PDB file of C-alpha atoms in Angstrom:
ATOM      1  CA  UNK A  97      51.554   9.178  30.134  1.00 53.00           C
ATOM      2  CA  UNK A  98      55.001   9.965  30.794  1.00 59.00           C
ATOM      3  CA  UNK A  99      58.038   8.004  29.453  1.00 57.00           C
ATOM      4  CA  UNK A 100      60.853   7.429  31.913  1.00 61.00           C
ATOM      5  CA  UNK A 101      63.995   8.868  30.915  1.00 63.00           C
ATOM      6  CA  UNK A 102      66.201   5.869  30.301  1.00 64.00           C
ATOM      7  CA  UNK A 103      68.757   4.870  27.665  1.00 65.00           C
ATOM      8  CA  UNK A 104      67.640   3.098  24.535  1.00 62.00           C
ATOM      9  CA  UNK A 105      70.189   1.148  22.707  1.00 60.00           C
ATOM     10  CA  UNK A 106      70.529   1.728  19.035  1.00 60.00           C
ATOM     11  CA  UNK A 107      71.420  -1.595  17.174  1.00 63.00           C
ATOM     12  CA  UNK A 108      71.834  -0.102  13.844  1.00 63.00           C
ATOM     13  CA  UNK A 109      75.310  -0.681  12.578  1.00 62.00           C
ATOM     14  CA  UNK A 110      77.383   1.994  11.051  1.00 63.00           C
ATOM     15  CA  UNK A 111      77.739   0.440   7.609  1.00 62.00           C
ATOM     16  CA  UNK A 112      78.183   2.075   4.285  1.00 61.00           C
ATOM     17  CA  UNK A 113      75.674   1.327   1.359  1.00 58.00           C
ATOM     18  CA  UNK A 114      75.771  -2.075   0.335  1.00 66.00           C
ATOM     19  CA  UNK A 115      75.709  -1.412  -3.506  1.00 69.00           C
ATOM     20  CA  UNK A 116      76.914   1.650  -5.292  1.00 69.00           C
ATOM     21  CA  UNK A 117      74.593   3.972  -6.901  1.00 68.00           C
ATOM     22  CA  UNK A 118      73.677   3.317 -10.788  1.00 71.00           C
ATOM     23  CA  UNK A 119      76.119   4.611 -13.292  1.00 77.00           C
ATOM     24  CA  UNK A 120      74.705   7.608 -15.326  1.00 78.00           C
ATOM     25  CA  UNK A 121      74.101   5.600 -18.359  1.00 80.00           C
ATOM     26  CA  UNK A 122      71.828   3.175 -16.500  1.00 80.00           C
ATOM     27  CA  UNK A 123      69.853   6.059 -15.402  1.00 78.00           C
ATOM     28  CA  UNK A 124      68.747   6.821 -18.980  1.00 84.00           C
ATOM     29  CA  UNK A 125      66.977   3.356 -19.083  1.00 86.00           C
ATOM     30  CA  UNK A 126      63.816   4.589 -17.627  1.00 86.00           C
ATOM     31  CA  UNK A 127      63.891   7.594 -19.809  1.00 88.00           C
ATOM     32  CA  UNK A 128      64.313   5.337 -22.853  1.00 89.00           C
ATOM     33  CA  UNK A 129      61.666   3.054 -21.700  1.00 92.00           C
ATOM     34  CA  UNK A 130      59.184   5.888 -21.599  1.00 93.00           C
ATOM     35  CA  UNK A 131      60.263   7.316 -24.684  1.00 94.00           C
ATOM     36  CA  UNK A 132      59.812   3.998 -26.525  1.00 94.00           C
ATOM     37  CA  UNK A 133      56.320   3.818 -25.093  1.00 95.00           C
ATOM     38  CA  UNK A 134      55.561   7.191 -26.542  1.00 95.00           C
ATOM     39  CA  UNK A 135      57.026   6.270 -29.888  1.00 96.00           C
ATOM     40  CA  UNK A 136      54.964   3.065 -29.800  1.00 96.00           C
ATOM     41  CA  UNK A 137      52.084   5.036 -29.267  1.00 95.00           C
ATOM     42  CA  UNK A 138      52.760   7.439 -32.106  1.00 95.00           C
ATOM     43  CA  UNK A 139      53.453   4.390 -34.540  1.00 95.00           C
ATOM     44  CA  UNK A 140      50.199   2.655 -33.329  1.00 95.00           C
ATOM     45  CA  UNK A 141      48.201   5.888 -34.078  1.00 95.00           C
ATOM     46  CA  UNK A 142      50.001   6.150 -37.498  1.00 95.00           C
ATOM     47  CA  UNK A 143      49.207   2.486 -38.334  1.00 95.00           C
ATOM     48  CA  UNK A 144      45.489   2.916 -37.400  1.00 95.00           C
ATOM     49  CA  UNK A 145      45.350   6.231 -39.313  1.00 95.00           C
ATOM     50  CA  UNK A 146      47.000   4.405 -42.356  1.00 95.00           C
ATOM     51  CA  UNK A 147      44.614   1.428 -41.825  1.00 95.00           C
ATOM     52  CA  UNK A 148      41.597   3.715 -41.969  1.00 95.00           C
ATOM     53  CA  UNK A 149      42.829   5.382 -44.954  1.00 95.00           C
ATOM     54  CA  UNK A 150      43.654   2.141 -46.543  1.00 94.00           C
ATOM     55  CA  UNK A 151      39.845   0.911 -46.004  1.00 95.00           C
ATOM     56  CA  UNK A 152      38.531   4.218 -47.413  1.00 95.00           C
ATOM     57  CA  UNK A 153      40.688   3.731 -50.432  1.00 95.00           C
ATOM     58  CA  UNK A 154      39.599  -0.041 -50.726  1.00 95.00           C
ATOM     59  CA  UNK A 155      36.009   1.172 -50.470  1.00 95.00           C
ATOM     60  CA  UNK A 156      36.577   3.963 -52.988  1.00 95.00           C
ATOM     61  CA  UNK A 157      38.268   1.582 -55.568  1.00 95.00           C
ATOM     62  CA  UNK A 158      35.462  -0.881 -55.137  1.00 95.00           C
ATOM     63  CA  UNK A 159      32.857   1.738 -55.802  1.00 95.00           C
ATOM     64  CA  UNK A 160      34.790   2.924 -58.757  1.00 95.00           C
ATOM     65  CA  UNK A 161      35.038  -0.748 -60.034  1.00 95.00           C
ATOM     66  CA  UNK A 162      31.207  -1.114 -59.654  1.00 95.00           C
ATOM     67  CA  UNK A 163      30.619   2.202 -61.539  1.00 95.00           C
ATOM     68  CA  UNK A 164      33.003   0.888 -64.282  1.00 96.00           C
ATOM     69  CA  UNK A 165      31.445  -2.382 -64.360  1.00 96.00           C
ATOM     70  CA  UNK A 166      28.037  -0.871 -64.596  1.00 95.00           C
ATOM     71  CA  UNK A 167      29.269   1.338 -67.547  1.00 95.00           C
ATOM     72  CA  UNK A 168      31.036  -1.610 -69.207  1.00 95.00           C
ATOM     73  CA  UNK A 169      27.570  -3.615 -68.948  1.00 96.00           C
ATOM     74  CA  UNK A 170      25.888  -0.632 -70.396  1.00 95.00           C
ATOM     75  CA  UNK A 171      28.279  -0.300 -73.255  1.00 96.00           C
ATOM     76  CA  UNK A 172      27.757  -4.011 -73.990  1.00 96.00           C
ATOM     77  CA  UNK A 173      24.115  -3.542 -74.039  1.00 96.00           C
ATOM     78  CA  UNK A 174      24.254  -0.558 -76.210  1.00 96.00           C
ATOM     79  CA  UNK A 175      26.721  -2.545 -78.534  1.00 96.00           C
ATOM     80  CA  UNK A 176      24.406  -5.558 -78.553  1.00 96.00           C
ATOM     81  CA  UNK A 177      21.255  -3.154 -79.476  1.00 95.00           C
ATOM     82  CA  UNK A 178      23.474  -1.567 -82.119  1.00 96.00           C
ATOM     83  CA  UNK A 179      24.483  -4.816 -83.666  1.00 96.00           C
ATOM     84  CA  UNK A 180      20.870  -5.947 -83.595  1.00 95.00           C
ATOM     85  CA  UNK A 181      19.997  -2.731 -85.404  1.00 96.00           C
ATOM     86  CA  UNK A 182      22.815  -3.270 -87.996  1.00 96.00           C
ATOM     87  CA  UNK A 183      21.602  -6.785 -88.586  1.00 95.00           C
ATOM     88  CA  UNK A 184      17.984  -5.663 -89.186  1.00 94.00           C
ATOM     89  CA  UNK A 185      19.237  -2.873 -91.428  1.00 94.00           C
ATOM     90  CA  UNK A 186      21.307  -5.403 -93.299  1.00 93.00           C
ATOM     91  CA  UNK A 187      18.365  -7.788 -93.758  1.00 91.00           C
ATOM     92  CA  UNK A 188      16.258  -4.892 -94.980  1.00 90.00           C
ATOM     93  CA  UNK A 189      19.025  -3.970 -97.377  1.00 89.00           C
ATOM     94  CA  UNK A 190      19.330  -7.662 -98.667  1.00 86.00           C
ATOM     95  CA  UNK A 191      15.562  -7.687 -98.905  1.00 81.00           C
ATOM     96  CA  UNK A 192      15.530  -4.629-101.070  1.00 81.00           C
ATOM     97  CA  UNK A 193      18.416  -5.973-103.325  1.00 82.00           C
ATOM     98  CA  UNK A 194      16.280  -9.312-103.668  1.00 76.00           C
ATOM     99  CA  UNK A 195      13.187  -7.202-104.562  1.00 77.00           C
ATOM    100  CA  UNK A 196      14.816  -5.218-107.312  1.00 78.00           C
ATOM    101  CA  UNK A 197      14.078  -7.785-110.061  1.00 76.00           C
ATOM    102  CA  UNK A 198      10.349  -7.975-108.829  1.00 81.00           C
ATOM    103  CA  UNK A 199       9.720  -4.153-109.000  1.00 83.00           C
ATOM    104  CA  UNK A 200       9.153  -3.898-112.792  1.00 86.00           C
ATOM    105  CA  UNK A 201       6.551  -6.795-112.457  1.00 84.00           C
ATOM    106  CA  UNK A 202       4.824  -4.960-109.593  1.00 86.00           C
ATOM    107  CA  UNK A 203       4.774  -1.783-111.477  1.00 87.00           C
ATOM    108  CA  UNK A 204       3.508  -3.322-114.620  1.00 87.00           C
ATOM    109  CA  UNK A 205       0.580  -5.151-112.700  1.00 86.00           C
ATOM    110  CA  UNK A 206      -0.253  -1.885-110.984  1.00 87.00           C
ATOM    111  CA  UNK A 207      -0.172   0.200-114.253  1.00 87.00           C
ATOM    112  CA  UNK A 208      -2.276  -2.273-115.991  1.00 86.00           C
ATOM    113  CA  UNK A 209      -5.193  -1.559-113.769  1.00 86.00           C
ATOM    114  CA  UNK A 210      -8.271   0.060-115.451  1.00 83.00           C
ATOM    115  CA  UNK A 211      -9.959   3.047-113.617  1.00 82.00           C
ATOM    116  CA  UNK A 212     -12.836   0.788-112.327  1.00 81.00           C
ATOM    117  CA  UNK A 213     -10.468  -1.984-111.288  1.00 83.00           C
ATOM    118  CA  UNK A 214      -8.360  -2.250-108.289  1.00 85.00           C
ATOM    119  CA  UNK A 215      -5.745  -4.461-106.667  1.00 87.00           C
ATOM    120  CA  UNK A 216      -7.274  -6.032-103.473  1.00 87.00           C
ATOM    121  CA  UNK A 217      -4.378  -8.314-102.693  1.00 89.00           C
ATOM    122  CA  UNK A 218      -1.052  -9.164-104.310  1.00 88.00           C
ATOM    123  CA  UNK A 219       1.581 -11.641-103.117  1.00 89.00           C
ATOM    124  CA  UNK A 220       4.649 -12.661-104.891  1.00 87.00           C
ATOM    125  CA  UNK A 221       6.479 -15.605-103.211  1.00 86.00           C
ATOM    126  CA  UNK A 222       9.911 -16.575-104.414  1.00 81.00           C
ATOM    127  CA  UNK A 223      11.523 -19.948-103.098  1.00 74.00           C
ATOM    128  CA  UNK A 224      15.089 -20.038-101.977  1.00 73.00           C
ATOM    129  CA  UNK A 225      15.646 -23.301-103.865  1.00 76.00           C
ATOM    130  CA  UNK A 226      14.511 -21.929-107.201  1.00 76.00           C
ATOM    131  CA  UNK A 227      14.613 -18.034-107.187  1.00 71.00           C
ATOM    132  CA  UNK A 228      13.819 -17.820-110.932  1.00 76.00           C
ATOM    133  CA  UNK A 229      10.159 -19.062-110.241  1.00 83.00           C
ATOM    134  CA  UNK A 230       7.746 -16.666-108.786  1.00 85.00           C
ATOM    135  CA  UNK A 231       4.254 -17.768-107.296  1.00 88.00           C
ATOM    136  CA  UNK A 232       1.819 -14.875-108.054  1.00 88.00           C
ATOM    137  CA  UNK A 233      -1.344 -14.626-105.998  1.00 89.00           C
ATOM    138  CA  UNK A 234      -3.364 -11.842-107.177  1.00 87.00           C
ATOM    139  CA  UNK A 235      -6.895 -10.544-106.105  1.00 89.00           C
ATOM    140  CA  UNK A 236      -8.461  -7.994-108.440  1.00 87.00           C
ATOM    141  CA  UNK A 237     -11.723  -5.962-107.586  1.00 86.00           C
ATOM    142  CA  UNK A 238     -13.370  -6.155-111.010  1.00 80.00           C
ATOM    143  CA  UNK A 239     -16.637  -7.494-112.533  1.00 73.00           C
ATOM    144  CA  UNK A 240     -15.084  -8.948-115.820  1.00 73.00           C
ATOM    145  CA  UNK A 241     -12.141 -10.899-116.913  1.00 75.00           C
ATOM    146  CA  UNK A 242     -10.931  -8.239-119.405  1.00 84.00           C
ATOM    147  CA  UNK A 243      -8.784  -6.767-116.666  1.00 82.00           C
ATOM    148  CA  UNK A 244      -7.057  -9.933-115.963  1.00 83.00           C
ATOM    149  CA  UNK A 245      -6.399 -10.540-119.666  1.00 85.00           C
ATOM    150  CA  UNK A 246      -4.684  -6.970-119.881  1.00 87.00           C
ATOM    151  CA  UNK A 247      -2.675  -7.707-116.679  1.00 86.00           C
ATOM    152  CA  UNK A 248      -1.375 -11.063-118.046  1.00 86.00           C
ATOM    153  CA  UNK A 249      -0.487  -9.393-121.277  1.00 87.00           C
ATOM    154  CA  UNK A 250       1.560  -6.897-119.379  1.00 87.00           C
ATOM    155  CA  UNK A 251       3.213  -9.735-117.473  1.00 85.00           C
ATOM    156  CA  UNK A 252       3.908 -11.686-120.706  1.00 86.00           C
ATOM    157  CA  UNK A 253       5.516  -8.427-122.202  1.00 86.00           C
ATOM    158  CA  UNK A 254       8.297  -8.671-119.494  1.00 85.00           C
ATOM    159  CA  UNK A 255       9.298 -12.080-120.689  1.00 84.00           C
ATOM    160  CA  UNK A 256       7.387 -14.053-117.846  1.00 86.00           C
ATOM    161  CA  UNK A 257       5.583 -17.268-118.752  1.00 87.00           C
ATOM    162  CA  UNK A 258       2.636 -18.406-116.620  1.00 85.00           C
ATOM    163  CA  UNK A 259       2.402 -21.899-115.524  1.00 85.00           C
ATOM    164  CA  UNK A 260      -0.767 -23.721-114.118  1.00 85.00           C
ATOM    165  CA  UNK A 261      -2.711 -20.368-113.974  1.00 87.00           C
ATOM    166  CA  UNK A 262      -6.019 -20.494-112.196  1.00 86.00           C
ATOM    167  CA  UNK A 263      -8.657 -17.843-112.114  1.00 84.00           C
ATOM    168  CA  UNK A 264     -11.781 -17.514-109.988  1.00 84.00           C
ATOM    169  CA  UNK A 265     -14.586 -14.813-110.411  1.00 80.00           C
ATOM    170  CA  UNK A 266     -17.154 -14.273-107.895  1.00 79.00           C
ATOM    171  CA  UNK A 267     -18.767 -11.243-106.020  1.00 78.00           C
ATOM    172  CA  UNK A 268     -16.719  -8.611-107.771  1.00 79.00           C
ATOM    173  CA  UNK A 269     -13.472 -10.220-107.038  1.00 85.00           C
ATOM    174  CA  UNK A 270     -11.192 -12.022-109.378  1.00 85.00           C
ATOM    175  CA  UNK A 271      -8.462 -14.298-107.927  1.00 88.00           C
ATOM    176  CA  UNK A 272      -5.607 -15.371-110.194  1.00 88.00           C
ATOM    177  CA  UNK A 273      -2.821 -17.669-109.144  1.00 90.00           C
ATOM    178  CA  UNK A 274       0.073 -18.675-111.304  1.00 89.00           C
ATOM    179  CA  UNK A 275       3.635 -19.748-111.336  1.00 88.00           C
ATOM    180  CA  UNK A 276       5.754 -17.129-113.366  1.00 87.00           C
ATOM    181  CA  UNK A 277       9.128 -18.107-114.903  1.00 87.00           C
ATOM    182  CA  UNK A 278      11.318 -15.771-116.862  1.00 80.00           C
ATOM    183  CA  UNK A 279      12.149 -16.785-120.289  1.00 74.00           C
ATOM    184  CA  UNK A 280      15.399 -15.206-120.747  1.00 67.00           C
ATOM    185  CA  UNK A 281      16.910 -14.883-117.165  1.00 54.00           C
ATOM    186  CA  UNK A 282      20.352 -13.920-118.073  1.00 47.00           C
ATOM    187  CA  UNK A 283      19.393 -10.843-120.410  1.00 46.00           C
ATOM    188  CA  UNK A 284      16.807  -9.750-117.868  1.00 45.00           C
ATOM    189  CA  UNK A 285      19.322  -9.833-114.954  1.00 48.00           C
ATOM    190  CA  UNK A 286      21.598  -7.759-116.957  1.00 47.00           C
ATOM    191  CA  UNK A 287      19.019  -5.331-118.040  1.00 47.00           C
ATOM    192  CA  UNK A 288      17.893  -4.906-114.190  1.00 46.00           C
ATOM    193  CA  UNK A 289      21.320  -4.720-112.776  1.00 46.00           C
ATOM    194  CA  UNK A 290      22.035  -1.346-111.499  1.00 46.00           C
ATOM    195  CA  UNK A 291      24.522   0.655-113.669  1.00 44.00           C
ATOM    196  CA  UNK A 292      27.509   2.161-112.007  1.00 40.00           C
ATOM    197  CA  UNK A 293      28.932   5.360-113.444  1.00 37.00           C
TER     198      UNK A 293
END
């Protein structure tokens, strides 16, 4: 197709630019904008790294706190067990101290046994209300009452008086029950007190 050669009018006016170009300072605005985006990305990255590190530290502190709490609880349990052992040892020590006045009596009863006699059972009870009174329950393996006479003489030699004694003999066993009271308790306590050097 052929275009005819004819004159085409150009309606464009010969005007200069309507607005002048941007000054040099304003040309830095896009550069600053992109730089601020880059800085924001860097700061966000740092924030998230610090946030992750903070979470890790928090978890580490929680784990350490749990370990320390477990150690503290174990120490408390060990201390409670130790205090229980101390209490038991103190009770045994008090029992031994309380039994010191009874040891000479038990020794004399044991030494009074003849070769053919034996102690089957012996119980000495002392009440907390009146510790000077002792309730003696003695079971001797013997065929005669002579062994009991020897034993009561040994008990009397230690300044004990027997109140309401009862004896029962049967089948090779002799049961003896009595309440023993020390005649001279002050002198006996002084003689049985441990001597300090």
